[in-house]
GROMACS .gro file of C-alpha atoms in nm:
model
  150
    1PRO     CA    1   2.401   8.012   9.595
    2ALA     CA    2   2.386   7.947   9.221
    3ALA     CA    3   2.754   8.028   9.179
    4ALA     CA    4   2.846   7.798   9.468
    5ALA     CA    5   2.640   7.517   9.316
    6ALA     CA    6   2.807   7.573   8.979
    7VAL     CA    7   3.151   7.555   9.141
    8CYS     CA    8   3.057   7.230   9.317
    9VAL     CA    9   2.926   7.079   8.994
   10CYS     CA   10   3.243   7.182   8.807
   11ALA     CA   11   3.464   7.036   9.082
   12PHE     CA   12   3.268   6.711   9.074
   13LEU     CA   13   3.291   6.688   8.694
   14ALA     CA   14   3.665   6.763   8.703
   15ALA     CA   15   3.721   6.485   8.958
   16ALA     CA   16   3.510   6.244   8.752
   17ALA     CA   17   3.710   6.333   8.440
   18VAL     CA   18   4.037   6.255   8.621
   19VAL     CA   19   3.901   5.915   8.725
   20GLN     CA   20   3.779   5.840   8.371
   21GLN     CA   21   4.111   5.952   8.225
   22SER     CA   22   4.291   5.689   8.432
   23TYR     CA   23   4.098   5.415   8.248
   24TRP     CA   24   4.238   5.539   7.915
   25ARG     CA   25   4.602   5.514   8.027
   26ASP     CA   26   4.669   5.218   7.796
   27SER     CA   27   4.478   4.952   7.604
   28GLU     CA   28   4.509   4.691   7.876
   29THR     CA   29   4.359   4.922   8.138
   30LEU     CA   30   4.083   5.039   7.904
   31TRP     CA   31   3.968   4.693   7.797
   32GLY     CA   32   4.009   4.559   8.150
   33ARG     CA   33   3.771   4.833   8.263
   34VAL     CA   34   3.525   4.743   7.987
   35LEU     CA   35   3.525   4.382   8.108
   36ALA     CA   36   3.490   4.490   8.470
   37LEU     CA   37   3.173   4.675   8.372
   38ASP     CA   38   3.050   4.416   8.121
   39PRO     CA   39   3.209   4.070   8.154
   40GLY     CA   40   3.007   3.954   7.853
   41SER     CA   41   3.160   4.207   7.612
   42SER     CA   42   3.290   4.015   7.312
   43THR     CA   43   3.471   4.329   7.195
   44GLY     CA   44   3.638   4.366   7.535
   45TRP     CA   45   3.763   4.007   7.532
   46PHE     CA   46   3.879   4.038   7.173
   47LYS     CA   47   4.068   4.365   7.229
   48LEU     CA   48   4.231   4.233   7.546
   49GLY     CA   49   4.336   3.927   7.343
   50LEU     CA   50   4.509   4.160   7.097
   51VAL     CA   51   4.691   4.325   7.387
   52ARG     CA   52   4.810   3.982   7.503
   53ILE     CA   53   4.934   3.900   7.151
   54ARG     CA   54   5.146   4.217   7.152
   55GLN     CA   55   5.282   4.113   7.492
   56GLY     CA   56   5.374   3.769   7.356
   57ARG     CA   57   5.130   3.595   7.590
   58THR     CA   58   4.965   3.368   7.334
   59ALA     CA   59   4.804   3.125   7.580
   60GLU     CA   60   4.611   3.409   7.744
   61ALA     CA   61   4.534   3.560   7.404
   62ALA     CA   62   4.384   3.230   7.288
   63GLU     CA   63   4.170   3.217   7.602
   64PHE     CA   64   4.049   3.573   7.547
   65PHE     CA   65   3.966   3.509   7.180
   66SER     CA   66   3.772   3.198   7.288
   67ARG     CA   67   3.583   3.408   7.540
   68ALA     CA   68   3.510   3.668   7.271
   69LEU     CA   69   3.350   3.399   7.057
   70ALA     CA   70   3.162   3.247   7.351
   71SER     CA   71   3.035   3.588   7.464
   72ASP     CA   72   2.846   3.636   7.137
   73SER     CA   73   2.567   3.380   7.124
   74GLY     CA   74   2.472   3.495   6.776
   75CYS     CA   75   2.827   3.431   6.661
   76LEU     CA   76   2.823   3.077   6.799
   77GLU     CA   77   2.486   3.010   6.639
   78PHE     CA   78   2.605   3.129   6.297
   79LEU     CA   79   2.933   2.937   6.325
   80SER     CA   80   2.749   2.622   6.426
   81ARG     CA   81   2.519   2.658   6.127
   82PHE     CA   82   2.811   2.723   5.898
   83GLU     CA   83   3.003   2.416   6.018
   84ARG     CA   84   2.694   2.202   5.958
   85GLY     CA   85   2.660   2.345   5.606
   86VAL     CA   86   2.319   2.492   5.676
   87GLU     CA   87   2.238   2.796   5.463
   88PRO     CA   88   2.600   2.900   5.395
   89ALA     CA   89   2.510   3.222   5.210
   90GLN     CA   90   2.269   3.333   5.482
   91THR     CA   91   2.521   3.241   5.750
   92ARG     CA   92   2.790   3.451   5.581
   93ARG     CA   93   2.551   3.747   5.563
   94GLY     CA   94   2.468   3.704   5.931
   95LEU     CA   95   2.837   3.713   6.022
   96GLU     CA   96   2.899   4.027   5.815
   97SER     CA   97   2.748   4.226   6.100
   98ARG     CA   98   2.978   4.054   6.352
   99PRO     CA   99   3.333   4.166   6.271
  100VAL     CA  100   3.456   4.077   6.620
  101CYS     CA  101   3.332   3.722   6.572
  102ARG     CA  102   3.504   3.683   6.236
  103LYS     CA  103   3.831   3.839   6.353
  104ALA     CA  104   3.838   3.648   6.683
  105LEU     CA  105   3.798   3.323   6.489
  106SER     CA  106   4.098   3.407   6.270
  107ASP     CA  107   4.311   3.531   6.559
  108LEU     CA  108   4.226   3.229   6.774
  109GLY     CA  109   4.342   3.004   6.489
  110THR     CA  110   4.663   3.203   6.463
  111THR     CA  111   4.735   3.177   6.836
  112GLN     CA  112   4.663   2.804   6.828
  113ALA     CA  113   4.921   2.770   6.550
  114GLN     CA  114   5.175   2.968   6.753
  115ARG     CA  115   5.116   2.728   7.042
  116GLY     CA  116   5.177   2.424   6.820
  117GLU     CA  117   4.812   2.316   6.813
  118PHE     CA  118   4.817   2.274   6.437
  119LEU     CA  119   4.506   2.061   6.388
  120GLN     CA  120   4.286   2.305   6.580
  121ALA     CA  121   4.456   2.600   6.409
  122ARG     CA  122   4.382   2.455   6.064
  123ARG     CA  123   4.018   2.400   6.154
  124LEU     CA  124   3.973   2.752   6.289
  125LEU     CA  125   4.160   2.924   6.006
  126SER     CA  126   3.971   2.720   5.746
  127LEU     CA  127   3.645   2.819   5.909
  128ALA     CA  128   3.760   3.184   5.926
  129LEU     CA  129   3.829   3.174   5.550
  130ALA     CA  130   3.500   3.002   5.475
  131VAL     CA  131   3.318   3.270   5.672
  132ASP     CA  132   3.527   3.557   5.533
  133PRO     CA  133   3.706   3.466   5.207
  134GLU     CA  134   3.870   3.812   5.205
  135ASP     CA  135   4.061   3.747   5.531
  136ALA     CA  136   4.418   3.775   5.400
  137ALA     CA  137   4.574   3.706   5.742
  138ALA     CA  138   4.381   3.380   5.781
  139ARG     CA  139   4.480   3.277   5.427
  140ARG     CA  140   4.848   3.356   5.495
  141ASN     CA  141   4.849   3.177   5.830
  142LEU     CA  142   4.675   2.871   5.689
  143ALA     CA  143   4.936   2.853   5.411
  144ARG     CA  144   5.212   2.862   5.675
  145LEU     CA  145   5.061   2.553   5.834
  146ALA     CA  146   5.118   2.345   5.518
  147ASP     CA  147   5.463   2.240   5.647
  148GLN     CA  148   5.339   2.154   5.996
  149PRO     CA  149   5.245   1.805   6.118
  150ARG     CA  150   4.888   1.700   6.062
   0.00000   0.00000   0.00000
């Protein structure tokens, strides 16, 4: 009986492993699964936004980066404080522990620029740089906007 039970357990675990393996097929499937299990995952929305960027689907990417920011209430609170100029040093420290928030802000600004929404892109990229002065991509993308209409 013990051997039969062990065989059943092994068969069950093998079947479960095959199912789990299917979720790791590609990034889109993996992060889609994360969001199916936790629709409030800021990391899931952010990573799926990166997938959409690679696919050239910037409108969807922008939406997913927006959802990543909105899914993290702490991120929104810190960004709101930062935009109001309240405790900038403390706000920066608070955002240090939120890399998804900082990166989603920069990537959302970049996608807005790609979509021709230059005013919004400038605002987001400026905020991304204010929050993270070391963000080279945000600095580069903001410089590219210098020639664009205001």
